[in-house]
Short mmCIF file of C-alpha atoms and ligand atoms in Angstrom, two decimals:
data_model
loop_
_atom_site.label_atom_id
_atom_site.label_comp_id
_atom_site.label_asym_id
_atom_site.label_seq_id
_atom_site.Cartn_x
_atom_site.Cartn_y
_atom_site.Cartn_z
CA MET A 247 80.92 -16.53 50.39
CA GLU A 248 77.40 -17.68 51.13
CA SER A 249 77.06 -21.32 52.13
CA ILE A 250 75.33 -23.84 49.88
CA ASP A 251 72.36 -23.89 52.23
CA VAL A 252 71.98 -20.14 52.09
CA LYS A 253 72.16 -20.24 48.29
CA PHE A 254 69.63 -23.02 48.08
CA ASN A 255 67.24 -21.30 50.47
CA LYS A 256 67.51 -18.18 48.35
CA LEU A 257 66.56 -20.23 45.30
CA ILE A 258 63.57 -21.73 47.11
CA ALA A 259 62.49 -18.29 48.29
CA THR A 260 62.61 -16.99 44.71
CA LEU A 261 60.68 -20.00 43.44
CA ALA A 262 58.11 -19.83 46.25
CA LEU A 263 56.89 -16.57 44.75
CA TYR A 264 55.36 -18.45 41.84
CA LEU A 265 55.60 -22.25 42.21
CA GLU A 266 53.20 -24.67 43.89
CA GLN A 267 54.29 -26.57 46.99
CA GLU A 268 54.63 -29.90 45.17
CA GLU A 269 56.72 -28.30 42.45
CA LEU A 270 59.04 -26.86 45.08
CA GLU A 271 59.36 -30.34 46.53
CA LYS A 272 60.50 -31.71 43.17
CA VAL A 273 63.07 -28.92 42.87
CA ARG A 274 64.36 -29.84 46.32
CA GLN A 275 64.64 -33.46 45.21
CA ALA A 276 66.65 -32.44 42.12
CA PHE A 277 68.96 -30.32 44.24
CA VAL A 278 69.71 -33.25 46.55
CA PHE A 279 70.34 -35.48 43.53
CA ALA A 280 72.71 -32.97 41.91
CA ALA A 281 74.51 -32.12 45.15
CA GLU A 282 75.18 -35.79 45.82
CA ALA A 283 76.30 -36.45 42.27
CA HIS A 284 78.74 -33.51 42.29
CA ARG A 285 79.96 -34.16 45.82
CA GLY A 286 83.72 -33.71 46.13
CA GLN A 287 84.03 -31.77 42.86
CA VAL A 288 85.57 -28.33 43.03
CA ARG A 289 85.47 -25.56 40.42
CA LYS A 290 88.51 -23.54 39.29
CA SER A 291 87.29 -20.71 41.49
CA GLY A 292 87.76 -23.02 44.49
CA GLU A 293 84.08 -23.34 45.34
CA GLU A 294 82.22 -26.62 45.42
CA TYR A 295 80.78 -27.59 42.04
CA ILE A 296 77.14 -27.46 43.11
CA TYR A 297 77.39 -23.66 43.32
CA HIS A 298 77.41 -23.57 39.53
CA PRO A 299 74.14 -25.42 38.80
CA LEU A 300 72.60 -23.57 41.76
CA GLY A 301 73.71 -20.26 40.26
CA ALA A 302 72.28 -21.16 36.86
CA ALA A 303 68.98 -22.23 38.44
CA GLN A 304 68.82 -18.94 40.36
CA ILE A 305 69.14 -16.93 37.13
CA LEU A 306 66.22 -18.85 35.62
CA ALA A 307 64.16 -18.61 38.82
CA GLU A 308 64.48 -14.84 38.68
CA MET A 309 62.91 -15.02 35.24
CA GLN A 310 60.10 -16.98 36.91
CA LEU A 311 60.43 -19.95 34.61
CA ASP A 312 58.71 -23.32 34.73
CA TYR A 313 59.90 -25.71 37.49
CA LYS A 314 60.99 -28.30 34.94
CA ILE A 315 63.45 -25.79 33.53
CA ILE A 316 64.77 -25.12 37.04
CA ILE A 317 65.19 -28.85 37.68
CA SER A 318 67.00 -29.36 34.38
CA ALA A 319 69.30 -26.46 35.24
CA LEU A 320 70.17 -28.08 38.56
CA LEU A 321 70.95 -31.34 36.78
CA HIS A 322 72.55 -29.91 33.65
CA ASP A 323 76.15 -31.00 34.31
CA VAL A 324 75.36 -34.30 35.99
CA PRO A 325 75.66 -36.72 33.02
CA GLU A 326 78.75 -34.96 31.67
CA ASP A 327 80.72 -34.58 34.88
CA THR A 328 79.56 -37.23 37.34
CA SER A 329 78.99 -40.96 37.50
CA ARG A 330 75.21 -40.56 37.51
CA THR A 331 73.69 -41.20 34.07
CA LEU A 332 70.92 -39.80 31.92
CA GLU A 333 69.00 -43.03 32.45
CA GLU A 334 69.04 -42.46 36.18
CA ILE A 335 67.80 -38.93 35.66
CA GLU A 336 65.00 -40.24 33.48
CA LEU A 337 64.01 -42.80 36.10
CA GLU A 338 63.94 -40.20 38.83
CA PHE A 339 62.58 -37.14 37.04
CA GLY A 340 60.92 -38.39 33.87
CA SER A 341 61.75 -38.22 30.19
CA GLU A 342 60.85 -34.57 29.63
CA ILE A 343 63.57 -33.45 32.03
CA SER A 344 66.12 -36.05 30.94
CA THR A 345 65.63 -34.96 27.32
CA MET A 346 66.34 -31.37 28.26
CA VAL A 347 69.44 -32.37 30.20
CA GLU A 348 70.57 -34.44 27.23
CA GLY A 349 70.17 -31.41 24.97
CA ILE A 350 72.35 -29.28 27.24
CA THR A 351 74.97 -32.01 27.40
CA LYS A 352 75.07 -32.15 23.60
CA LEU A 353 75.43 -28.40 23.36
CA ALA A 354 78.27 -28.52 25.87
CA ASN A 355 80.17 -30.76 23.52
CA ILE A 356 80.26 -28.13 20.84
CA LYS A 357 83.65 -26.54 21.15
CA TYR A 358 84.64 -23.22 19.70
CA ARG A 359 87.33 -23.83 17.14
CA GLY A 360 87.76 -20.43 15.61
CA ILE A 361 85.78 -18.46 13.15
CA GLU A 362 85.27 -21.20 10.54
CA ARG A 363 83.30 -23.23 13.02
CA TYR A 364 81.15 -20.31 13.90
CA ILE A 365 78.29 -21.00 11.54
CA GLU A 366 78.44 -24.67 12.29
CA ASN A 367 78.06 -23.90 15.97
CA LEU A 368 75.13 -21.69 15.23
CA ARG A 369 73.48 -24.37 13.22
CA LYS A 370 73.87 -26.86 16.02
CA MET A 371 72.51 -24.35 18.49
CA PHE A 372 69.50 -23.92 16.29
CA LEU A 373 68.93 -27.59 15.78
CA ALA A 374 68.99 -28.03 19.52
CA MET A 375 66.64 -25.11 19.79
CA ALA A 376 64.18 -26.47 17.29
CA SER A 377 63.71 -29.57 19.41
CA ASP A 378 63.34 -27.66 22.66
CA LEU A 379 63.95 -23.99 23.07
CA ARG A 380 64.10 -24.39 26.84
CA VAL A 381 67.49 -26.01 26.35
CA ILE A 382 68.78 -22.72 25.02
CA LEU A 383 67.39 -20.84 28.01
CA ILE A 384 69.28 -23.16 30.34
CA LYS A 385 72.39 -22.85 28.20
CA PHE A 386 72.17 -19.05 28.53
CA ALA A 387 71.94 -19.30 32.31
CA ASP A 388 74.82 -21.79 32.35
CA ARG A 389 76.96 -19.42 30.30
CA LEU A 390 75.98 -16.35 32.30
CA HIS A 391 76.96 -18.04 35.55
CA ASN A 392 80.24 -19.17 34.01
CA LEU A 393 80.93 -15.59 32.97
CA ARG A 394 80.33 -14.39 36.50
CA THR A 395 83.04 -16.75 37.74
CA LEU A 396 85.35 -16.26 34.77
CA TYR A 397 87.97 -14.47 36.87
CA ALA A 398 89.16 -17.89 38.05
CA LEU A 399 90.24 -19.00 34.57
CA PRO A 400 93.48 -18.25 32.70
CA GLU A 401 93.38 -15.09 30.60
CA GLU A 402 93.39 -16.85 27.26
CA LYS A 403 90.35 -18.89 28.19
CA GLN A 404 88.58 -15.83 29.58
CA LEU A 405 88.96 -14.08 26.26
CA ARG A 406 87.78 -17.05 24.24
CA ILE A 407 84.67 -17.60 26.33
CA ALA A 408 83.81 -13.91 26.43
CA GLN A 409 84.24 -13.55 22.67
CA GLU A 410 82.05 -16.53 22.05
CA VAL A 411 79.39 -14.87 24.17
CA LEU A 412 79.50 -11.64 22.17
CA GLU A 413 79.60 -13.45 18.83
CA ILE A 414 77.16 -16.28 19.36
CA TYR A 415 75.11 -16.11 22.53
CA ALA A 416 74.22 -12.43 22.69
CA PRO A 417 73.02 -12.24 19.06
CA ILE A 418 70.85 -15.30 19.58
CA ALA A 419 69.41 -13.89 22.80
CA SER A 420 68.66 -10.74 20.87
CA ARG A 421 66.94 -12.62 18.07
CA LEU A 422 64.82 -14.40 20.65
CA GLY A 423 63.85 -11.04 22.08
CA MET A 424 65.55 -11.81 25.40
CA PHE A 425 67.00 -8.35 25.91
CA GLU A 426 67.47 -8.71 29.63
CA MET A 427 69.56 -11.84 29.06
CA LYS A 428 71.40 -10.26 26.16
CA SER A 429 72.35 -7.26 28.32
CA MET A 430 73.58 -9.38 31.18
CA LEU A 431 75.66 -11.57 28.86
CA GLU A 432 77.14 -8.61 27.02
CA ASP A 433 78.07 -6.64 30.11
CA GLU A 434 79.82 -9.60 31.71
CA ALA A 435 81.65 -10.48 28.49
CA PHE A 436 82.63 -6.90 27.64
CA LYS A 437 84.92 -6.73 30.68
CA TYR A 438 87.02 -9.61 29.41
CA VAL A 439 86.96 -8.85 25.70
CA ASN A 440 88.21 -5.31 26.02
CA ARG A 441 89.18 -4.30 29.52
CA LYS A 442 90.52 -0.92 28.47
CA GLU A 443 87.36 0.20 26.70
CA TYR A 444 85.24 -1.26 29.47
CA ASN A 445 87.08 0.83 32.04
CA TRP A 446 86.69 3.88 29.82
CA VAL A 447 82.91 3.47 29.71
CA ILE A 448 82.69 2.80 33.45
CA GLY A 449 84.69 5.99 34.02
CA LEU A 450 82.32 7.96 31.82
CA ILE A 451 79.30 6.59 33.62
CA GLU A 452 80.76 7.90 36.88
CA SER A 453 81.86 11.27 35.55
CA ASP A 454 79.25 12.14 32.93
CA PHE A 455 76.17 10.01 33.39
CA LYS A 456 75.70 9.42 37.12
CA PRO A 457 75.45 13.16 37.83
CA ARG A 458 72.36 13.15 35.62
CA LEU A 459 70.56 10.71 37.91
CA PRO A 460 69.23 12.94 40.72
CA SER A 461 67.32 15.14 38.31
CA VAL A 462 65.70 12.11 36.70
CA GLU A 463 64.80 10.76 40.12
CA LYS A 464 63.18 14.08 40.96
CA THR A 465 61.33 14.08 37.67
CA THR A 466 60.13 10.52 38.20
CA LEU A 467 58.50 11.67 41.42
CA ALA A 468 56.94 14.62 39.64
CA MET A 469 55.69 12.28 36.95
CA LYS A 470 54.05 9.99 39.49
CA LYS A 471 52.10 12.93 40.80
CA ILE A 472 51.03 13.94 37.31
CA LEU A 473 49.79 10.40 36.60
CA ASP A 474 47.93 10.27 39.92
CA ASP A 475 46.34 13.65 39.30
CA GLY A 476 45.45 12.53 35.77
CA GLY A 477 43.64 9.52 37.22
CA ILE A 478 45.93 6.99 35.56
CA ASN A 479 46.03 3.66 37.32
CA TYR A 480 49.59 2.80 36.35
CA LEU A 481 51.12 -0.56 37.29
CA ASP A 482 54.69 0.58 37.62
CA ILE A 483 56.95 3.56 37.08
CA ARG A 484 60.69 3.14 37.37
CA MET A 485 64.00 4.55 36.31
CA ARG A 486 66.30 2.52 34.09
CA THR A 487 69.90 3.18 33.15
CA LYS A 488 71.40 1.97 29.92
CA GLN A 489 73.55 -1.15 30.13
CA THR A 490 77.29 -0.73 29.77
CA TYR A 491 77.89 -2.52 26.49
CA SER A 492 75.03 -0.93 24.60
CA LEU A 493 76.09 2.48 25.93
CA TYR A 494 79.57 1.69 24.60
CA LYS A 495 78.28 0.78 21.16
CA LYS A 496 76.21 3.91 21.06
CA LEU A 497 79.17 6.05 22.10
CA LEU A 498 81.16 4.58 19.22
CA ARG A 499 78.38 5.57 16.82
CA TYR A 500 78.35 9.11 18.23
CA ASP A 501 82.09 9.85 18.04
CA ARG A 502 82.49 9.03 21.73
CA ASN A 503 80.62 12.20 22.54
CA THR A 504 78.61 11.80 25.75
CA SER A 505 76.58 14.94 25.23
CA ARG A 506 74.91 13.38 22.21
CA ILE A 507 73.46 10.51 24.22
CA HIS A 508 69.99 11.23 25.53
CA ASP A 509 68.80 7.87 26.68
CA PHE A 510 71.31 6.88 29.33
CA THR A 511 68.48 7.12 31.81
CA ALA A 512 64.92 6.34 30.97
CA VAL A 513 61.75 6.48 32.96
CA ARG A 514 59.58 3.51 32.19
CA ILE A 515 55.86 3.68 32.81
CA ILE A 516 53.82 0.47 32.74
CA VAL A 517 50.05 0.71 32.32
CA GLN A 518 47.25 -1.77 31.71
CA THR A 519 45.90 -0.88 28.28
CA VAL A 520 47.04 0.56 24.98
CA PRO A 521 44.70 3.61 25.20
CA GLU A 522 46.28 4.37 28.57
CA CYS A 523 49.70 4.41 26.90
CA TYR A 524 48.59 7.29 24.68
CA GLN A 525 46.86 9.01 27.59
CA VAL A 526 50.09 8.91 29.57
CA LEU A 527 52.01 10.21 26.57
CA GLY A 528 49.62 13.17 26.40
CA LEU A 529 50.19 13.93 30.07
CA VAL A 530 53.95 13.68 29.70
CA HIS A 531 54.03 16.02 26.70
CA ASN A 532 51.70 18.44 28.47
CA ASN A 533 53.94 18.72 31.50
CA PHE A 534 57.45 18.40 30.09
CA VAL A 535 59.03 19.91 27.03
CA PRO A 536 59.56 17.15 24.47
CA MET A 537 62.68 17.10 22.32
CA LYS A 538 61.91 17.51 18.64
CA GLY A 539 62.11 14.45 16.44
CA LYS A 540 62.56 12.04 19.30
CA PHE A 541 59.01 10.70 19.64
CA LYS A 542 58.60 7.15 18.37
CA ASP A 543 55.41 5.14 18.26
CA TYR A 544 56.48 1.51 18.27
CA ILE A 545 52.98 0.50 19.33
CA SER A 546 51.32 1.29 16.04
CA GLN A 547 54.54 0.51 14.20
CA PRO A 548 56.45 -2.19 16.08
CA LYS A 549 60.17 -2.69 15.45
CA PRO A 550 61.09 -5.59 13.15
CA ASN A 551 61.69 -7.75 16.23
CA ASP A 552 58.10 -6.99 17.38
CA TYR A 553 59.24 -4.62 20.12
CA GLN A 554 56.36 -2.39 21.18
CA SER A 555 56.44 0.76 23.27
CA LEU A 556 56.06 4.52 23.04
CA HIS A 557 59.32 6.44 23.32
CA THR A 558 59.77 10.13 23.80
CA THR A 559 62.61 12.29 25.06
CA VAL A 560 61.86 15.26 27.32
CA PHE A 561 63.84 17.98 29.03
CA ALA A 562 64.26 17.69 32.78
CA PRO A 563 62.64 20.77 34.31
CA GLY A 564 65.01 23.31 35.83
CA GLU A 565 68.09 21.44 34.54
CA GLU A 566 69.67 23.19 31.68
CA GLY A 567 69.84 20.96 28.63
CA ARG A 568 69.33 17.76 30.60
CA THR A 569 67.19 15.25 28.75
CA PHE A 570 65.92 11.76 29.43
CA GLU A 571 63.83 9.19 27.69
CA VAL A 572 60.32 8.16 28.69
CA GLN A 573 59.11 4.69 27.70
CA ILE A 574 55.43 3.91 27.95
CA ARG A 575 54.03 0.41 27.47
CA THR A 576 51.65 -2.24 28.78
CA MET A 577 52.69 -5.05 31.11
CA GLU A 578 52.53 -7.54 28.27
CA MET A 579 54.77 -5.42 26.06
CA ASP A 580 57.19 -5.02 28.95
CA GLN A 581 57.41 -8.75 29.63
CA GLU A 582 57.86 -9.45 25.97
CA ALA A 583 60.60 -6.84 25.71
CA GLU A 584 62.57 -8.08 28.71
CA PHE A 585 62.20 -11.81 28.41
CA GLY A 586 61.17 -12.34 24.80
CA ILE A 587 60.57 -15.95 24.07
CA ALA A 588 61.25 -16.82 27.70
CA ALA A 589 58.14 -14.88 28.67
CA HIS A 590 56.17 -17.80 27.29
CA TRP A 591 57.29 -20.06 30.12
CA ASN A 592 56.76 -17.33 32.60
CA TYR A 593 54.34 -18.07 35.37
CA LYS A 594 52.82 -14.64 35.34
CA GLU A 595 50.75 -15.78 32.40
CA LYS A 596 48.24 -18.31 33.56
CA GLY A 597 45.37 -20.25 32.07
CA SER A 598 44.06 -19.76 28.58
CA GLN A 599 46.34 -16.81 27.98
CA LYS A 600 49.27 -19.11 28.47
CA ILE A 601 47.95 -21.57 25.91
CA ASN A 602 47.63 -18.78 23.37
CA LYS A 603 51.15 -17.71 24.15
CA ASN A 604 52.45 -21.20 23.55
CA LEU A 605 50.66 -21.28 20.26
CA LYS A 606 52.28 -18.02 19.33
CA TRP A 607 55.60 -19.44 20.33
CA ILE A 608 55.15 -22.44 18.08
CA GLN A 609 54.36 -20.10 15.19
CA GLU A 610 57.43 -18.05 15.96
CA LEU A 611 59.54 -21.15 16.08
CA THR A 612 58.25 -22.35 12.72
CA LYS A 613 59.06 -18.97 11.27
CA TRP A 614 62.48 -19.22 12.80
CA THR A 615 63.23 -22.67 11.53
CA GLN A 616 62.26 -21.56 8.06
CA GLU A 617 64.55 -18.60 8.29
CA PHE A 618 67.19 -20.86 9.56
CA VAL A 619 66.85 -23.16 6.60
CA GLU A 620 66.88 -20.24 4.24
CA ASN A 621 69.92 -19.10 6.14
CA GLN A 622 70.47 -15.98 4.18
CA LYS A 623 68.17 -13.70 6.08
CA PHE A 624 69.42 -15.12 9.28
CA LEU A 625 73.00 -14.46 8.35
CA GLU A 626 72.18 -10.95 7.27
CA SER A 627 70.54 -10.24 10.56
CA LEU A 628 73.65 -11.41 12.34
CA LYS A 629 76.08 -9.04 10.72
CA LEU A 630 78.73 -8.58 13.30
CA ASP A 631 81.81 -6.47 13.00
CA VAL A 632 84.02 -9.47 12.47
CA PHE A 633 81.94 -10.62 9.56
CA ASN A 634 81.30 -7.37 7.83
CA ASP A 635 83.58 -8.27 4.97
CA ARG A 636 83.15 -12.04 5.11
CA ILE A 637 80.55 -14.26 3.51
CA PHE A 638 79.58 -17.85 4.25
CA VAL A 639 78.52 -20.14 1.42
CA PHE A 640 77.60 -23.78 1.39
CA THR A 641 78.80 -26.79 -0.55
CA PRO A 642 75.99 -29.04 -1.85
CA LYS A 643 76.74 -31.31 1.12
CA GLY A 644 76.15 -28.44 3.54
CA ASP A 645 79.74 -27.70 4.53
CA VAL A 646 80.40 -24.05 5.14
CA ILE A 647 83.10 -22.18 3.23
CA GLU A 648 84.11 -18.78 4.49
CA LEU A 649 85.22 -16.28 1.85
CA PRO A 650 85.79 -12.55 1.58
CA GLU A 651 83.01 -10.42 0.13
CA ASP A 652 82.69 -10.41 -3.69
CA SER A 653 84.25 -13.85 -3.98
CA THR A 654 83.38 -15.89 -7.09
CA PRO A 655 82.72 -19.58 -7.79
CA VAL A 656 86.39 -19.86 -8.80
CA ASP A 657 87.46 -18.68 -5.35
CA PHE A 658 85.03 -21.14 -3.84
CA ALA A 659 86.37 -24.04 -5.94
CA PHE A 660 90.00 -23.36 -5.03
CA HIS A 661 89.06 -23.04 -1.37
CA VAL A 662 87.46 -26.46 -1.44
CA HIS A 663 90.31 -28.14 -3.30
CA SER A 664 93.01 -27.20 -5.86
CA GLU A 665 91.91 -29.96 -8.20
CA LEU A 666 88.31 -28.80 -8.11
CA GLY A 667 89.58 -25.34 -9.00
CA ASN A 668 91.66 -26.55 -11.90
CA GLN A 669 88.80 -28.55 -13.33
CA CYS A 670 85.95 -26.13 -12.90
CA VAL A 671 84.03 -25.16 -16.01
CA ARG A 672 80.79 -23.78 -14.69
CA ALA A 673 78.94 -23.21 -11.45
CA MET A 674 75.47 -23.71 -10.09
CA ILE A 675 74.43 -21.15 -7.50
CA ASN A 676 71.28 -22.16 -5.65
CA ASN A 677 70.53 -24.62 -8.44
CA GLN A 678 70.82 -21.97 -11.14
CA ILE A 679 73.52 -22.00 -13.77
CA ALA A 680 75.95 -19.16 -13.12
CA GLN A 681 79.10 -17.63 -14.59
CA LEU A 682 82.42 -18.38 -12.97
CA ASP A 683 82.87 -14.69 -12.18
CA ALA A 684 79.48 -14.30 -10.49
CA LYS A 685 79.56 -12.66 -7.07
CA LEU A 686 78.60 -14.97 -4.24
CA LYS A 687 76.41 -13.99 -1.31
CA SER A 688 76.16 -15.38 2.18
CA GLY A 689 73.88 -18.39 2.25
CA ASP A 690 74.43 -19.37 -1.41
CA VAL A 691 74.72 -23.05 -2.11
CA VAL A 692 77.48 -23.41 -4.66
CA GLU A 693 78.09 -26.43 -6.83
CA ILE A 694 81.05 -26.61 -9.20
CA ILE A 695 80.63 -28.41 -12.49
CA ARG A 696 83.95 -29.93 -13.37
CA ASP A 697 85.62 -31.42 -16.42
CA LYS A 698 87.72 -34.28 -15.19
CA ASN A 699 89.97 -34.19 -18.25
CA ARG A 700 90.98 -30.70 -17.56
CA LYS A 701 94.31 -30.23 -15.81
CA PHE A 702 95.00 -26.50 -15.71
CA PRO A 703 93.06 -23.37 -14.80
CA ASN A 704 92.22 -20.55 -17.17
CA PRO A 705 94.69 -17.63 -16.79
CA ASP A 706 91.76 -15.19 -17.30
CA TRP A 707 90.41 -16.20 -13.91
CA LEU A 708 93.18 -14.18 -12.31
CA LYS A 709 91.37 -11.06 -13.52
CA PHE A 710 88.33 -11.59 -11.37
CA CYS A 711 89.08 -13.98 -8.56
CA LYS A 712 89.27 -12.40 -5.16
CA THR A 713 91.14 -14.53 -2.68
CA SER A 714 94.87 -14.90 -2.43
CA VAL A 715 94.41 -18.65 -1.99
CA ALA A 716 92.77 -18.94 -5.44
CA LYS A 717 95.27 -16.58 -7.06
CA SER A 718 98.32 -18.37 -5.76
CA ARG A 719 96.90 -21.78 -6.65
CA ILE A 720 96.10 -20.64 -10.19
CA LYS A 721 99.55 -19.17 -10.61
CA SER A 722 101.27 -22.28 -9.36
CA SER A 723 99.17 -24.50 -11.66
CA LEU A 724 100.01 -22.24 -14.60
CA LYS A 725 103.67 -22.47 -13.74
CA ASP A 726 103.33 -26.24 -13.82
CA ARG A 727 101.63 -25.97 -17.20
CA SER A 728 104.40 -23.87 -18.73
CA LEU A 729 106.94 -26.35 -17.42
CA VAL A 730 105.00 -29.18 -19.03
CA GLU A 731 104.66 -27.24 -22.30
CA ARG A 732 108.32 -26.40 -22.36
CA PHE A 733 109.08 -30.03 -21.76
CA LEU A 734 106.76 -31.09 -24.60
CA LYS A 735 108.30 -28.60 -27.05
CA ARG A 736 111.73 -29.97 -26.50
MN1 LIG B 1054 77.45 -25.86 33.34
#
């Protein structure tokens, strides 16, 4: 294993590519502070603790993020795990950094307690995010580094952490447009969540996909020449292979048939302007045979997440039936696609452009917070396999009740409390009067209007209520009622 010094020098070398000398000095100071605070602590993997914050900082440095983010990453476990306090961090590094570290510490205290807590966790994540999105970036790096050293933990814990990543972190990274981060998180987690399927995909990559690479490499070279001859001053042209987890998901959609997947390898061409994108597309279509129906113009019609690029699939020359995808976009589109919201703290954008970016970010955040409050749209966008047949509704106090799809206010009432179920007479859904057999949707706020004199449920409810909890509670209350009635008749 590399020594701490080697790791730290690597971090400084990465940072030196974009930070000023005095900023590097502050990073060095934070490293010394963290290393001293964590001195003597050892991780489960057997390495000294400081490797972890160093690893997290390295991930963020590779995204070329602001030095304050790097410093906060180095310090992120100090208040939680050492005798040094937040106040000391504030004294030494200022309130902006101590506030970030505080945010990460708070997030760390959110523990995963099964599916019911899921939405609650998300809400807390988002609240933390609304105050400072940088906290989430650090949290991602923290989690990614933990995943990379997950082998040291017991199996049960591995599974829990990896699942949490697939269910919570990756979808949030995706919503923030951080596809690079999302991919890294998913690929690391995939291994632990389903080892068998992971090995299956890795095997396929070796047997079916890797043999496709040389022809794409050859074609990339040919393409370079075509661009040069066409007088295109491109910024970059490179080959990309699809990440493991997204390849897996695609294989599942295509009956596990590898021959139906055409975008395992893509050639990405980065140019300076939008007109150049179309010029390059023309050259590509002129020189390679495009596959029918595969051309997509996400520049004039961006994806809902604002992704922009031109995509086309072409046949590799001289290779029977071999196809690959070509992605054409500007540098800005590329940055946005890889780093999403994190691109806004990226040092590649300097000066006035950066100010505009920040403004855009604030607008995005406002939009986000609104969505978050509305909840519904957000929940819909997060439809994961586990939740396909589940809905989440809210009590007027904001507690979350998880129910199966098509549940009614009666189900809701019995899930909150048997007595509330027995006494319910009407419901308010999102402040509108509703029938007791109305179908609830994720995000609904449900209020039960009760009649306190009422003791027993209506047997008719059994006809429409959905959950076994409600049904069994109704039946047992009715049994009580018949006992009481029999007693009264006597
Ligand atoms: Mn940590």
